[in-house]
Amino acid sequence: MIDLSVQDGIARLVLNRPDKLNALTAEMCDMLATRCREIERSTARIVILSGAGKAFCAGGDIEAWAGETPEAFGDHWVRDGHIAFDALARLTVPVIAQLDGHALGGGLELAACADLRIAEQHIKIGQPETGLGIIPGWSGTQRAVRRFGGQVVRRMALFGEVFDAEEARRLGLVDHVTATGAAHVLAEGLAARVLSRGPQATKLTKMLINAADREDPERIAEALAGRIAAGTDELREGLSAFREKRKPDFS
Ligand code: COA
């Protein structure tokens, strides 16, 4: 239901539940977190996220909510979504969201995890949750506010405004608008541009931007320090000493 292929440095991540407009189930959230780990361990240097069929993503699976107790809704549905969305937002390689169909509710929250959004001209963007009697709980009141600003989130989440692609671009919800059917062309072009740049510099820069954006700055600080420490002679001496059962000599 979430497909991943990696070729020539580009990871293509596809939400693949087109009969339900790629509405996200708990299983799909788990799969998304797994796919993100696979991307981190792959040769990918850029990710293009898209949806199969006519929607990008129509949000969380509304049908699934009926079977949830309030406790399970908060503890599992919301938390599992956060684990998956955090994993996507915190990838060290850049992510492009290719919105070739509507991005609503959880679909918008998912697109918010990307570094860049490309929308086809016919799509709609919004946060319908309060109209369904629920909150935008997969970071729609947090990451979305940080990335898009509070006012546009208020308009969508509190007043139910749904924006077309051009308006979404003016409001900063998306970065580029293309003709219908053309988002993938621009996505591939921008992916090629990322591939032409320094891979380590790009990764490190994204980590720093994410730290500024409150995407787990503590982990980023330790990851960066870990990279430095692991590149020193100290670690080599420490490992040798451990294997040779002697005291390390750091002089
Ligand atoms: N959860 C579960 N199923 C969903 C869904 C969702 N969020 N969004 C769409 N679907 C299902 C529909 O129930 C329908 O299933 P069916 O064919 O078995 O009846 C199928 O996807 C196609 O949707 P449909 O409504 O027929 O398509 P449409 O093109 O007429 O309308 C939308 C598209 C996006 C406007 C409409 O589907 C919609 O409003 N979806 C809900 C969006 C939402 O509120 N998301 C917030 C959740 S966080």
PDB file of C-alpha atoms and ligand atoms in Angstrom:
ATOM      1  CA  MET A   1       0.000   0.000   0.000  1.00  0.00           C
ATOM      2  CA  ILE A   2       3.063   2.233   0.177  1.00  0.00           C
ATOM      3  CA  ASP A   3       5.442   1.383  -2.621  1.00  0.00           C
ATOM      4  CA  LEU A   4       9.125   2.254  -2.677  1.00  0.00           C
ATOM      5  CA  SER A   5      11.632   2.013  -5.488  1.00  0.00           C
ATOM      6  CA  VAL A   6      15.104   3.512  -5.568  1.00  0.00           C
ATOM      7  CA  GLN A   7      16.879   4.133  -8.835  1.00  0.00           C
ATOM      8  CA  ASP A   8      19.785   6.409  -9.780  1.00  0.00           C
ATOM      9  CA  GLY A   9      19.659   8.214  -6.447  1.00  0.00           C
ATOM     10  CA  ILE A  10      15.900   8.909  -6.553  1.00  0.00           C
ATOM     11  CA  ALA A  11      13.531   7.184  -4.127  1.00  0.00           C
ATOM     12  CA  ARG A  12       9.961   7.074  -5.383  1.00  0.00           C
ATOM     13  CA  LEU A  13       7.499   6.652  -2.560  1.00  0.00           C
ATOM     14  CA  VAL A  14       3.936   6.049  -3.751  1.00  0.00           C
ATOM     15  CA  LEU A  15       0.771   5.914  -1.637  1.00  0.00           C
ATOM     16  CA  ASN A  16      -1.020   3.086  -3.344  1.00  0.00           C
ATOM     17  CA  ARG A  17      -4.620   2.769  -2.231  1.00  0.00           C
ATOM     18  CA  PRO A  18      -6.294   4.560  -5.125  1.00  0.00           C
ATOM     19  CA  ASP A  19      -9.802   3.105  -4.637  1.00  0.00           C
ATOM     20  CA  LYS A  20      -9.942   4.965  -1.291  1.00  0.00           C
ATOM     21  CA  LEU A  21      -8.087   8.041  -2.547  1.00  0.00           C
ATOM     22  CA  ASN A  22      -4.986   6.860  -0.661  1.00  0.00           C
ATOM     23  CA  ALA A  23      -6.678   7.418   2.711  1.00  0.00           C
ATOM     24  CA  LEU A  24      -4.138   6.345   5.317  1.00  0.00           C
ATOM     25  CA  THR A  25      -4.800   3.368   7.574  1.00  0.00           C
ATOM     26  CA  ALA A  26      -2.805   2.480  10.705  1.00  0.00           C
ATOM     27  CA  GLU A  27      -1.099  -0.237   8.670  1.00  0.00           C
ATOM     28  CA  MET A  28      -0.056   2.334   6.061  1.00  0.00           C
ATOM     29  CA  CYS A  29       1.399   4.572   8.777  1.00  0.00           C
ATOM     30  CA  ASP A  30       3.506   1.661  10.038  1.00  0.00           C
ATOM     31  CA  MET A  31       4.560   0.942   6.467  1.00  0.00           C
ATOM     32  CA  LEU A  32       5.504   4.584   5.908  1.00  0.00           C
ATOM     33  CA  ALA A  33       7.796   4.516   8.951  1.00  0.00           C
ATOM     34  CA  THR A  34       9.391   1.307   7.634  1.00  0.00           C
ATOM     35  CA  ARG A  35       9.826   2.783   4.146  1.00  0.00           C
ATOM     36  CA  CYS A  36      11.555   5.824   5.659  1.00  0.00           C
ATOM     37  CA  ARG A  37      14.061   3.554   7.426  1.00  0.00           C
ATOM     38  CA  GLU A  38      14.637   1.761   4.111  1.00  0.00           C
ATOM     39  CA  ILE A  39      15.259   5.098   2.400  1.00  0.00           C
ATOM     40  CA  GLU A  40      17.780   6.122   5.070  1.00  0.00           C
ATOM     41  CA  ARG A  41      19.737   2.929   4.416  1.00  0.00           C
ATOM     42  CA  SER A  42      19.498   3.157   0.624  1.00  0.00           C
ATOM     43  CA  THR A  43      21.472   5.046  -1.992  1.00  0.00           C
ATOM     44  CA  ALA A  44      18.651   7.584  -2.337  1.00  0.00           C
ATOM     45  CA  ARG A  45      19.643  11.252  -2.256  1.00  0.00           C
ATOM     46  CA  ILE A  46      16.184  12.661  -2.950  1.00  0.00           C
ATOM     47  CA  VAL A  47      12.636  11.380  -2.411  1.00  0.00           C
ATOM     48  CA  ILE A  48       9.596  12.014  -4.595  1.00  0.00           C
ATOM     49  CA  LEU A  49       6.367  11.274  -2.734  1.00  0.00           C
ATOM     50  CA  SER A  50       3.176  10.886  -4.763  1.00  0.00           C
ATOM     51  CA  GLY A  51      -0.217   9.207  -4.704  1.00  0.00           C
ATOM     52  CA  ALA A  52      -1.513   6.576  -7.110  1.00  0.00           C
ATOM     53  CA  GLY A  53      -4.724   7.388  -8.967  1.00  0.00           C
ATOM     54  CA  LYS A  54      -6.646  10.638  -8.833  1.00  0.00           C
ATOM     55  CA  ALA A  55      -5.793  11.804  -5.282  1.00  0.00           C
ATOM     56  CA  PHE A  56      -2.540  12.549  -3.527  1.00  0.00           C
ATOM     57  CA  CYS A  57      -4.147  11.605  -0.207  1.00  0.00           C
ATOM     58  CA  ALA A  58      -7.661  12.207   1.163  1.00  0.00           C
ATOM     59  CA  GLY A  59      -6.398  12.028   4.750  1.00  0.00           C
ATOM     60  CA  GLY A  60      -6.712   9.483   7.504  1.00  0.00           C
ATOM     61  CA  ASP A  61      -9.077   6.596   6.892  1.00  0.00           C
ATOM     62  CA  ILE A  62     -12.327   7.983   8.298  1.00  0.00           C
ATOM     63  CA  GLU A  63     -13.916   4.517   8.356  1.00  0.00           C
ATOM     64  CA  ALA A  64     -11.188   3.267  10.712  1.00  0.00           C
ATOM     65  CA  TRP A  65     -12.118   5.848  13.347  1.00  0.00           C
ATOM     66  CA  ALA A  66     -15.457   4.152  14.063  1.00  0.00           C
ATOM     67  CA  GLY A  67     -13.726   1.168  15.659  1.00  0.00           C
ATOM     68  CA  GLU A  68     -11.403   3.164  17.913  1.00  0.00           C
ATOM     69  CA  THR A  69     -11.965   3.880  21.609  1.00  0.00           C
ATOM     70  CA  PRO A  70     -10.984   7.433  22.649  1.00  0.00           C
ATOM     71  CA  GLU A  71      -7.912   6.012  24.391  1.00  0.00           C
ATOM     72  CA  ALA A  72      -6.873   3.997  21.345  1.00  0.00           C
ATOM     73  CA  PHE A  73      -7.513   6.994  19.109  1.00  0.00           C
ATOM     74  CA  GLY A  74      -5.135   9.156  21.129  1.00  0.00           C
ATOM     75  CA  ASP A  75      -2.593   6.534  22.086  1.00  0.00           C
ATOM     76  CA  HIS A  76      -2.361   4.571  18.842  1.00  0.00           C
ATOM     77  CA  TRP A  77      -3.975   6.320  15.896  1.00  0.00           C
ATOM     78  CA  VAL A  78      -2.532   9.741  16.659  1.00  0.00           C
ATOM     79  CA  ARG A  79       0.789   8.502  18.030  1.00  0.00           C
ATOM     80  CA  ASP A  80       1.426   5.976  15.246  1.00  0.00           C
ATOM     81  CA  GLY A  81       0.709   8.681  12.681  1.00  0.00           C
ATOM     82  CA  HIS A  82       3.211  10.955  14.392  1.00  0.00           C
ATOM     83  CA  ILE A  83       5.890   8.256  14.329  1.00  0.00           C
ATOM     84  CA  ALA A  84       5.416   7.854  10.572  1.00  0.00           C
ATOM     85  CA  PHE A  85       5.132  11.545   9.741  1.00  0.00           C
ATOM     86  CA  ASP A  86       8.129  12.410  11.918  1.00  0.00           C
ATOM     87  CA  ALA A  87      10.141   9.727  10.134  1.00  0.00           C
ATOM     88  CA  LEU A  88       9.296  11.330   6.796  1.00  0.00           C
ATOM     89  CA  ALA A  89       9.923  14.910   7.923  1.00  0.00           C
ATOM     90  CA  ARG A  90      13.227  13.909   9.540  1.00  0.00           C
ATOM     91  CA  LEU A  91      14.752  12.062   6.600  1.00  0.00           C
ATOM     92  CA  THR A  92      18.179  13.520   5.984  1.00  0.00           C
ATOM     93  CA  VAL A  93      17.607  13.581   2.233  1.00  0.00           C
ATOM     94  CA  PRO A  94      15.242  16.177   0.734  1.00  0.00           C
ATOM     95  CA  VAL A  95      11.650  15.173  -0.015  1.00  0.00           C
ATOM     96  CA  ILE A  96       9.451  16.520  -2.825  1.00  0.00           C
ATOM     97  CA  ALA A  97       5.673  16.066  -2.481  1.00  0.00           C
ATOM     98  CA  GLN A  98       4.158  15.683  -5.938  1.00  0.00           C
ATOM     99  CA  LEU A  99       0.520  16.669  -5.441  1.00  0.00           C
ATOM    100  CA  ASP A 100      -1.122  15.329  -8.560  1.00  0.00           C
ATOM    101  CA  GLY A 101      -4.448  15.094  -6.726  1.00  0.00           C
ATOM    102  CA  HIS A 102      -6.172  16.497  -3.654  1.00  0.00           C
ATOM    103  CA  ALA A 103      -4.293  16.748  -0.350  1.00  0.00           C
ATOM    104  CA  LEU A 104      -6.824  16.903   2.473  1.00  0.00           C
ATOM    105  CA  GLY A 105      -6.491  16.466   6.226  1.00  0.00           C
ATOM    106  CA  GLY A 106      -3.803  13.856   6.798  1.00  0.00           C
ATOM    107  CA  GLY A 107      -2.850  14.325   3.148  1.00  0.00           C
ATOM    108  CA  LEU A 108      -1.950  17.938   3.812  1.00  0.00           C
ATOM    109  CA  GLU A 109      -0.140  16.930   7.018  1.00  0.00           C
ATOM    110  CA  LEU A 110       1.831  14.419   4.973  1.00  0.00           C
ATOM    111  CA  ALA A 111       2.682  17.003   2.312  1.00  0.00           C
ATOM    112  CA  ALA A 112       3.809  19.346   5.107  1.00  0.00           C
ATOM    113  CA  CYS A 113       6.550  16.830   5.948  1.00  0.00           C
ATOM    114  CA  ALA A 114       8.164  17.420   2.547  1.00  0.00           C
ATOM    115  CA  ASP A 115      10.785  20.047   1.746  1.00  0.00           C
ATOM    116  CA  LEU A 116       8.983  21.182  -1.387  1.00  0.00           C
ATOM    117  CA  ARG A 117       5.435  20.813  -2.739  1.00  0.00           C
ATOM    118  CA  ILE A 118       4.441  20.769  -6.392  1.00  0.00           C
ATOM    119  CA  ALA A 119       0.701  20.964  -7.078  1.00  0.00           C
ATOM    120  CA  GLU A 120      -1.158  20.332 -10.306  1.00  0.00           C
ATOM    121  CA  GLN A 121      -3.556  23.148 -11.113  1.00  0.00           C
ATOM    122  CA  HIS A 122      -6.761  21.151 -10.524  1.00  0.00           C
ATOM    123  CA  ILE A 123      -6.057  20.009  -6.963  1.00  0.00           C
ATOM    124  CA  LYS A 124      -7.579  21.146  -3.685  1.00  0.00           C
ATOM    125  CA  ILE A 125      -5.897  21.558  -0.304  1.00  0.00           C
ATOM    126  CA  GLY A 126      -7.612  21.780   3.062  1.00  0.00           C
ATOM    127  CA  GLN A 127      -8.066  20.558   6.606  1.00  0.00           C
ATOM    128  CA  PRO A 128     -11.635  19.218   6.897  1.00  0.00           C
ATOM    129  CA  GLU A 129     -11.180  17.531  10.291  1.00  0.00           C
ATOM    130  CA  THR A 130     -13.179  19.863  12.580  1.00  0.00           C
ATOM    131  CA  GLY A 131     -16.081  19.529  10.152  1.00  0.00           C
ATOM    132  CA  LEU A 132     -15.985  15.812  10.953  1.00  0.00           C
ATOM    133  CA  GLY A 133     -15.825  16.450  14.692  1.00  0.00           C
ATOM    134  CA  ILE A 134     -12.180  15.597  15.080  1.00  0.00           C
ATOM    135  CA  ILE A 135      -8.888  17.483  15.298  1.00  0.00           C
ATOM    136  CA  PRO A 136      -6.054  17.606  12.729  1.00  0.00           C
ATOM    137  CA  GLY A 137      -3.978  15.242  14.848  1.00  0.00           C
ATOM    138  CA  TRP A 138      -1.105  14.142  12.625  1.00  0.00           C
ATOM    139  CA  SER A 139       0.769  17.423  13.208  1.00  0.00           C
ATOM    140  CA  GLY A 140      -1.820  19.586  11.429  1.00  0.00           C
ATOM    141  CA  THR A 141      -1.863  22.086  14.305  1.00  0.00           C
ATOM    142  CA  GLN A 142       1.882  21.912  14.969  1.00  0.00           C
ATOM    143  CA  ARG A 143       4.223  21.157  12.059  1.00  0.00           C
ATOM    144  CA  ALA A 144       1.703  22.732   9.661  1.00  0.00           C
ATOM    145  CA  VAL A 145       1.728  25.936  11.731  1.00  0.00           C
ATOM    146  CA  ARG A 146       5.533  25.957  11.864  1.00  0.00           C
ATOM    147  CA  ARG A 147       5.910  25.398   8.142  1.00  0.00           C
ATOM    148  CA  PHE A 148       2.983  27.364   6.716  1.00  0.00           C
ATOM    149  CA  GLY A 149       2.227  29.926   9.421  1.00  0.00           C
ATOM    150  CA  GLY A 150      -0.656  30.038  11.860  1.00  0.00           C
ATOM    151  CA  GLN A 151      -3.059  32.177   9.862  1.00  0.00           C
ATOM    152  CA  VAL A 152      -3.415  29.919   6.851  1.00  0.00           C
ATOM    153  CA  VAL A 153      -3.853  26.933   9.179  1.00  0.00           C
ATOM    154  CA  ARG A 154      -6.560  28.835  11.062  1.00  0.00           C
ATOM    155  CA  ARG A 155      -8.383  29.514   7.794  1.00  0.00           C
ATOM    156  CA  MET A 156      -8.336  25.839   6.827  1.00  0.00           C
ATOM    157  CA  ALA A 157      -8.690  24.127  10.187  1.00  0.00           C
ATOM    158  CA  LEU A 158     -11.088  26.504  11.969  1.00  0.00           C
ATOM    159  CA  PHE A 159     -13.046  28.025   9.069  1.00  0.00           C
ATOM    160  CA  GLY A 160     -12.978  25.081   6.686  1.00  0.00           C
ATOM    161  CA  GLU A 161     -11.518  26.992   3.749  1.00  0.00           C
ATOM    162  CA  VAL A 162     -10.340  24.742   0.943  1.00  0.00           C
ATOM    163  CA  PHE A 163      -7.806  26.261  -1.440  1.00  0.00           C
ATOM    164  CA  ASP A 164      -7.162  25.586  -5.086  1.00  0.00           C
ATOM    165  CA  ALA A 165      -3.580  25.140  -6.242  1.00  0.00           C
ATOM    166  CA  GLU A 166      -2.941  28.731  -7.304  1.00  0.00           C
ATOM    167  CA  GLU A 167      -4.304  30.153  -4.052  1.00  0.00           C
ATOM    168  CA  ALA A 168      -2.289  27.540  -2.136  1.00  0.00           C
ATOM    169  CA  ARG A 169       0.829  28.776  -3.931  1.00  0.00           C
ATOM    170  CA  ARG A 170       0.069  32.406  -3.034  1.00  0.00           C
ATOM    171  CA  LEU A 171      -0.401  31.369   0.600  1.00  0.00           C
ATOM    172  CA  GLY A 172       2.850  29.386   0.697  1.00  0.00           C
ATOM    173  CA  LEU A 173       1.198  25.981   1.066  1.00  0.00           C
ATOM    174  CA  VAL A 174       2.770  24.823  -2.178  1.00  0.00           C
ATOM    175  CA  ASP A 175       5.876  26.031  -3.984  1.00  0.00           C
ATOM    176  CA  HIS A 176       5.029  25.414  -7.628  1.00  0.00           C
ATOM    177  CA  VAL A 177       1.868  24.864  -9.690  1.00  0.00           C
ATOM    178  CA  THR A 178       1.914  22.914 -12.939  1.00  0.00           C
ATOM    179  CA  ALA A 179      -0.585  21.897 -15.583  1.00  0.00           C
ATOM    180  CA  THR A 180      -2.571  18.760 -14.856  1.00  0.00           C
ATOM    181  CA  GLY A 181      -0.388  15.730 -15.511  1.00  0.00           C
ATOM    182  CA  ALA A 182       2.864  17.719 -15.399  1.00  0.00           C
ATOM    183  CA  ALA A 183       3.843  17.655 -11.701  1.00  0.00           C
ATOM    184  CA  HIS A 184       6.033  14.600 -12.196  1.00  0.00           C
ATOM    185  CA  VAL A 185       8.070  16.379 -14.891  1.00  0.00           C
ATOM    186  CA  LEU A 186       8.892  19.263 -12.579  1.00  0.00           C
ATOM    187  CA  ALA A 187       9.522  16.847  -9.689  1.00  0.00           C
ATOM    188  CA  GLU A 188      12.047  14.903 -11.778  1.00  0.00           C
ATOM    189  CA  GLY A 189      13.739  18.148 -12.884  1.00  0.00           C
ATOM    190  CA  LEU A 190      14.071  19.408  -9.319  1.00  0.00           C
ATOM    191  CA  ALA A 191      15.279  15.982  -8.180  1.00  0.00           C
ATOM    192  CA  ALA A 192      18.009  16.132 -10.846  1.00  0.00           C
ATOM    193  CA  ARG A 193      19.012  19.545  -9.523  1.00  0.00           C
ATOM    194  CA  VAL A 194      19.399  18.113  -6.002  1.00  0.00           C
ATOM    195  CA  LEU A 195      21.435  15.191  -7.397  1.00  0.00           C
ATOM    196  CA  SER A 196      23.851  17.659  -9.040  1.00  0.00           C
ATOM    197  CA  ARG A 197      24.696  19.214  -5.654  1.00  0.00           C
ATOM    198  CA  GLY A 198      27.047  18.001  -2.919  1.00  0.00           C
ATOM    199  CA  PRO A 199      25.374  15.001  -1.289  1.00  0.00           C
ATOM    200  CA  GLN A 200      26.937  15.398   2.158  1.00  0.00           C
ATOM    201  CA  ALA A 201      26.517  19.178   2.137  1.00  0.00           C
ATOM    202  CA  THR A 202      22.859  18.726   1.182  1.00  0.00           C
ATOM    203  CA  LYS A 203      22.247  16.202   3.963  1.00  0.00           C
ATOM    204  CA  LEU A 204      24.013  18.312   6.584  1.00  0.00           C
ATOM    205  CA  THR A 205      22.160  21.420   5.467  1.00  0.00           C
ATOM    206  CA  LYS A 206      18.801  19.666   5.699  1.00  0.00           C
ATOM    207  CA  MET A 207      19.671  18.437   9.204  1.00  0.00           C
ATOM    208  CA  LEU A 208      20.487  22.004  10.263  1.00  0.00           C
ATOM    209  CA  ILE A 209      17.294  23.400   8.734  1.00  0.00           C
ATOM    210  CA  ASN A 210      15.314  20.664  10.477  1.00  0.00           C
ATOM    211  CA  ALA A 211      16.977  21.517  13.782  1.00  0.00           C
ATOM    212  CA  ALA A 212      15.911  25.148  13.351  1.00  0.00           C
ATOM    213  CA  ASP A 213      12.425  23.880  12.471  1.00  0.00           C
ATOM    214  CA  ARG A 214      12.198  21.894  15.746  1.00  0.00           C
ATOM    215  CA  GLU A 215      12.362  18.517  14.040  1.00  0.00           C
ATOM    216  CA  ASP A 216      14.053  16.751  16.972  1.00  0.00           C
ATOM    217  CA  PRO A 217      17.101  19.046  17.323  1.00  0.00           C
ATOM    218  CA  GLU A 218      18.510  16.923  20.195  1.00  0.00           C
ATOM    219  CA  ARG A 219      18.805  13.896  17.937  1.00  0.00           C
ATOM    220  CA  ILE A 220      20.306  15.998  15.158  1.00  0.00           C
ATOM    221  CA  ALA A 221      22.936  17.423  17.547  1.00  0.00           C
ATOM    222  CA  GLU A 222      23.940  13.892  18.595  1.00  0.00           C
ATOM    223  CA  ALA A 223      23.907  12.642  15.012  1.00  0.00           C
ATOM    224  CA  LEU A 224      26.232  15.441  13.892  1.00  0.00           C
ATOM    225  CA  ALA A 225      28.527  14.969  16.901  1.00  0.00           C
ATOM    226  CA  GLY A 226      28.432  11.209  16.298  1.00  0.00           C
ATOM    227  CA  ARG A 227      29.618  11.725  12.735  1.00  0.00           C
ATOM    228  CA  ILE A 228      32.546  13.840  13.952  1.00  0.00           C
ATOM    229  CA  ALA A 229      33.506  11.485  16.789  1.00  0.00           C
ATOM    230  CA  ALA A 230      33.303   8.420  14.545  1.00  0.00           C
ATOM    231  CA  GLY A 231      35.736  10.049  12.100  1.00  0.00           C
ATOM    232  CA  THR A 232      38.510  10.591  14.651  1.00  0.00           C
ATOM    233  CA  ASP A 233      41.574   8.497  15.528  1.00  0.00           C
ATOM    234  CA  GLU A 234      40.177   8.272  19.050  1.00  0.00           C
ATOM    235  CA  LEU A 235      37.518   5.799  18.005  1.00  0.00           C
ATOM    236  CA  ARG A 236      40.038   3.699  16.070  1.00  0.00           C
ATOM    237  CA  GLU A 237      42.328   3.574  19.124  1.00  0.00           C
ATOM    238  CA  GLY A 238      39.405   2.842  21.430  1.00  0.00           C
ATOM    239  CA  LEU A 239      38.260  -0.062  19.235  1.00  0.00           C
ATOM    240  CA  SER A 240      41.783  -1.473  18.886  1.00  0.00           C
ATOM    241  CA  ALA A 241      42.309  -1.292  22.635  1.00  0.00           C
ATOM    242  CA  PHE A 242      39.011  -3.037  23.271  1.00  0.00           C
ATOM    243  CA  ARG A 243      39.852  -5.862  20.875  1.00  0.00           C
ATOM    244  CA  GLU A 244      43.430  -6.198  22.180  1.00  0.00           C
ATOM    245  CA  LYS A 245      42.198  -6.099  25.796  1.00  0.00           C
ATOM    246  CA  ARG A 246      44.519  -3.214  26.743  1.00  0.00           C
ATOM    247  CA  LYS A 247      44.098   0.333  27.992  1.00  0.00           C
ATOM    248  CA  PRO A 248      43.573   2.840  25.151  1.00  0.00           C
ATOM    249  CA  ASP A 249      46.404   5.282  24.494  1.00  0.00           C
ATOM    250  CA  PHE A 250      44.852   8.633  23.551  1.00  0.00           C
ATOM    251  CA  SER A 251      48.123  10.546  23.789  1.00  0.00           C
TER     252      SER A 251
HETATM  253  N1  COA B   1     -11.234   7.894   4.516  1.00  0.00           N
HETATM  254  C1  COA B   1     -11.795   6.768   4.061  1.00  0.00           C
HETATM  255  N2  COA B   1     -12.302   6.640   2.814  1.00  0.00           N
HETATM  256  C2  COA B   1     -12.212   7.719   2.005  1.00  0.00           C
HETATM  257  C3  COA B   1     -11.645   8.926   2.417  1.00  0.00           C
HETATM  258  C4  COA B   1     -11.126   8.993   3.735  1.00  0.00           C
HETATM  259  N3  COA B   1     -10.516  10.087   4.227  1.00  0.00           N
HETATM  260  N4  COA B   1     -11.711   9.809   1.409  1.00  0.00           N
HETATM  261  C5  COA B   1     -12.307   9.167   0.399  1.00  0.00           C
HETATM  262  N5  COA B   1     -12.631   7.900   0.750  1.00  0.00           N
HETATM  263  C6  COA B   1     -13.267   6.855  -0.055  1.00  0.00           C
HETATM  264  C7  COA B   1     -14.733   7.155  -0.276  1.00  0.00           C
HETATM  265  O1  COA B   1     -15.495   6.717   0.829  1.00  0.00           O
HETATM  266  C8  COA B   1     -14.971   6.354  -1.525  1.00  0.00           C
HETATM  267  O2  COA B   1     -15.098   4.985  -1.177  1.00  0.00           O
HETATM  268  P1  COA B   1     -16.243   4.069  -1.871  1.00  0.00           P
HETATM  269  O3  COA B   1     -15.927   4.112  -3.326  1.00  0.00           O
HETATM  270  O4  COA B   1     -16.026   2.719  -1.258  1.00  0.00           O
HETATM  271  O5  COA B   1     -17.537   4.721  -1.528  1.00  0.00           O
HETATM  272  C9  COA B   1     -13.690   6.493  -2.308  1.00  0.00           C
HETATM  273  O6  COA B   1     -12.695   6.876  -1.353  1.00  0.00           O
HETATM  274  C10 COA B   1     -13.744   7.573  -3.350  1.00  0.00           C
HETATM  275  O7  COA B   1     -14.148   8.778  -2.737  1.00  0.00           O
HETATM  276  P2  COA B   1     -15.326   9.693  -3.306  1.00  0.00           P
HETATM  277  O8  COA B   1     -15.828  10.542  -2.186  1.00  0.00           O
HETATM  278  O9  COA B   1     -16.325   8.861  -4.021  1.00  0.00           O
HETATM  279  O10 COA B   1     -14.534  10.589  -4.371  1.00  0.00           O
HETATM  280  P3  COA B   1     -14.913  12.040  -4.878  1.00  0.00           P
HETATM  281  O11 COA B   1     -13.958  12.329  -5.981  1.00  0.00           O
HETATM  282  O12 COA B   1     -16.367  12.145  -5.138  1.00  0.00           O
HETATM  283  O13 COA B   1     -14.597  13.029  -3.630  1.00  0.00           O
HETATM  284  C11 COA B   1     -13.206  13.906  -1.879  1.00  0.00           C
HETATM  285  C12 COA B   1     -13.257  13.268  -3.264  1.00  0.00           C
HETATM  286  C13 COA B   1     -11.733  13.959  -1.471  1.00  0.00           C
HETATM  287  C14 COA B   1     -13.751  15.338  -1.951  1.00  0.00           C
HETATM  288  C15 COA B   1     -14.023  13.099  -0.855  1.00  0.00           C
HETATM  289  O14 COA B   1     -13.671  11.741  -0.976  1.00  0.00           O
HETATM  290  C16 COA B   1     -13.810  13.493   0.580  1.00  0.00           C
HETATM  291  O15 COA B   1     -14.307  14.537   1.011  1.00  0.00           O
HETATM  292  N6  COA B   1     -13.073  12.680   1.353  1.00  0.00           N
HETATM  293  C17 COA B   1     -12.826  12.913   2.752  1.00  0.00           C
HETATM  294  C18 COA B   1     -11.746  13.937   2.943  1.00  0.00           C
HETATM  295  C19 COA B   1     -11.548  14.237   4.421  1.00  0.00           C
HETATM  296  O16 COA B   1     -12.439  14.711   5.102  1.00  0.00           O
HETATM  297  N7  COA B   1     -10.358  13.947   4.934  1.00  0.00           N
HETATM  298  C20 COA B   1     -10.045  14.216   6.292  1.00  0.00           C
HETATM  299  C21 COA B   1      -9.622  12.996   6.980  1.00  0.00           C
HETATM  300  S1  COA B   1      -8.226  13.361   8.052  1.00  0.00           S
END
